[in-house]
PDB file of C-alpha atoms in Angstrom:
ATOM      1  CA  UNK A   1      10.223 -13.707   2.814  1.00 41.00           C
ATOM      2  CA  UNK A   2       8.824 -12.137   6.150  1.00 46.00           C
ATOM      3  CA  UNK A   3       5.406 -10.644   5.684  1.00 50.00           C
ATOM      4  CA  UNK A   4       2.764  -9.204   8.045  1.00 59.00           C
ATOM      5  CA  UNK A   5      -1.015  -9.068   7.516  1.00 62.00           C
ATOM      6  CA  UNK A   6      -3.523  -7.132   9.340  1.00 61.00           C
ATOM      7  CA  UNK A   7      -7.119  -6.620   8.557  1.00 63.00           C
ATOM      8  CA  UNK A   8      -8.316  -3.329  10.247  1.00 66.00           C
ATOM      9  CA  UNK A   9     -11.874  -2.545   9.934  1.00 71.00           C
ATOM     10  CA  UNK A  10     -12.917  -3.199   6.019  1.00 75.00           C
ATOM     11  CA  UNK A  11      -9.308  -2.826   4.998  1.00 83.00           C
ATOM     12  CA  UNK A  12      -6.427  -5.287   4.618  1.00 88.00           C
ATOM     13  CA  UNK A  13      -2.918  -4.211   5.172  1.00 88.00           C
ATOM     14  CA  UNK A  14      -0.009  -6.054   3.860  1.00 90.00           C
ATOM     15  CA  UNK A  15       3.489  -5.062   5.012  1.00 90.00           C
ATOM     16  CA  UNK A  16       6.480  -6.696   2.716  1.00 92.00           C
ATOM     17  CA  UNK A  17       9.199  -6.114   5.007  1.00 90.00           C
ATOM     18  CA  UNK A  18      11.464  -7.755   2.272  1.00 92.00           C
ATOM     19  CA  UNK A  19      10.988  -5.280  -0.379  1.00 95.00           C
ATOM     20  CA  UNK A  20       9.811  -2.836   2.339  1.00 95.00           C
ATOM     21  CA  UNK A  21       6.549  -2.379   1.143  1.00 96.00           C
ATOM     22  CA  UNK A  22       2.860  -1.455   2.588  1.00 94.00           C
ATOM     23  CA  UNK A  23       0.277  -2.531   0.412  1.00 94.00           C
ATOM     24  CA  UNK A  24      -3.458  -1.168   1.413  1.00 94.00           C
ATOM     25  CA  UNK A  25      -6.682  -2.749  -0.545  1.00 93.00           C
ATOM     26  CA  UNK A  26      -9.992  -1.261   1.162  1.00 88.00           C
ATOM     27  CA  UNK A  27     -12.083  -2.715  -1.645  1.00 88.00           C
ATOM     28  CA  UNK A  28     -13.248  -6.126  -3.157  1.00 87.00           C
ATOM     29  CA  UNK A  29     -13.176  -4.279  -6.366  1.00 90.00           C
ATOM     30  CA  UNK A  30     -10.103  -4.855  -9.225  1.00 91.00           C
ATOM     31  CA  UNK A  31      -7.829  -2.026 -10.285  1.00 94.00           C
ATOM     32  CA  UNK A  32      -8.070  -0.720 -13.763  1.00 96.00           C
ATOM     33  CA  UNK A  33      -5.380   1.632 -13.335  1.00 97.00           C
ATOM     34  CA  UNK A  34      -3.194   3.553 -10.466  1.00 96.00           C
ATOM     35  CA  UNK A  35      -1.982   6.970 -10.144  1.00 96.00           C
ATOM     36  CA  UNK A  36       1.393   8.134  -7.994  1.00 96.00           C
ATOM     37  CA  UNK A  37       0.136  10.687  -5.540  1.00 95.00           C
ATOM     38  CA  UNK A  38       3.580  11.823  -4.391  1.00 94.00           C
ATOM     39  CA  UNK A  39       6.977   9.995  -4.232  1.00 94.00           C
ATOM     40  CA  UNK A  40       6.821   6.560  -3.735  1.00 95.00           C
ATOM     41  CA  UNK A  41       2.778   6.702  -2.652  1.00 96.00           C
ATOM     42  CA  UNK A  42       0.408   5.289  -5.379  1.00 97.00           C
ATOM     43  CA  UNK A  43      -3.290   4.893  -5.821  1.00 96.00           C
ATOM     44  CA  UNK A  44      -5.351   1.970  -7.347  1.00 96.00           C
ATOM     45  CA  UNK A  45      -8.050   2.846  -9.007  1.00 96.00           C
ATOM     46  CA  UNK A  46     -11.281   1.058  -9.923  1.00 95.00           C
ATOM     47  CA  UNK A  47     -13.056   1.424 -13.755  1.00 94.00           C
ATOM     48  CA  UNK A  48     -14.739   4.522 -12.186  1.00 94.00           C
ATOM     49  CA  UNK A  49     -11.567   6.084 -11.078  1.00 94.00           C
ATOM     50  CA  UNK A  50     -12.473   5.421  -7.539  1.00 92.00           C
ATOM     51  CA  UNK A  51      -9.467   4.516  -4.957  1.00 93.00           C
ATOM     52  CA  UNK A  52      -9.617   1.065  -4.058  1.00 94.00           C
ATOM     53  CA  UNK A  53      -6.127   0.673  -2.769  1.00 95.00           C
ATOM     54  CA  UNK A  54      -2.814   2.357  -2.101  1.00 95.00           C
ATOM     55  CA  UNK A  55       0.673   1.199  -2.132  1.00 97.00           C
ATOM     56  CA  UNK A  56       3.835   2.813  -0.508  1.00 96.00           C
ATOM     57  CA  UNK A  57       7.101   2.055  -1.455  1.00 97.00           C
ATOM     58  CA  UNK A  58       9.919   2.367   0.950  1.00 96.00           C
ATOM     59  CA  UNK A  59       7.554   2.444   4.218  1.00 94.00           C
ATOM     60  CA  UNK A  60       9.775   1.714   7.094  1.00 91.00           C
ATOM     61  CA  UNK A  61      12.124   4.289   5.545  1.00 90.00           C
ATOM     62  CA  UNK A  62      10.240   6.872   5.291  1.00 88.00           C
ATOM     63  CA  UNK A  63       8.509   6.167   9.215  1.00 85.00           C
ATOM     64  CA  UNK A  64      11.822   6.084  10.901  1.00 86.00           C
ATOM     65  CA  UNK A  65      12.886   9.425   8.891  1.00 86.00           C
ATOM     66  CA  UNK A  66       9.540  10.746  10.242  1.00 80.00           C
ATOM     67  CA  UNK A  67      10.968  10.187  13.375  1.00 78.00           C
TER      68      UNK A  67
END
């Protein structure tokens, strides 16, 4: 499985190029729950409802369709 892992300022990125996902936590706290924001972009939420995370499926796709 090739993985990258960056951690930019508070905030640690994981990049799953296997399954060709980006995974963002910028908080120690657990989520309770998650919410999809718009295709294939979802939130993770902490007991409060606060973001402390976000996933994106599909992220190389959708970068080099950006293009």
């Amino acid at each position: 499985e090739v993985v990258s892992r960056l951690k930019i300022i508070g905030a640690y990125v994981h990049h799953d190029q296997e399954r060709d996902v980006l995974y963002v936590s910028f908080s120690s706290s657990q989520a309770q729950d998650s919410a999809e924001i718009s295709e294939d972009v979802i939130v993770d939420l902490d007991e409060k409802g606060r973001p402390v995370g976000l996933t994106i499926l599909n992220f190389e796709k959708r970068v080099k369709e950006r293009r």
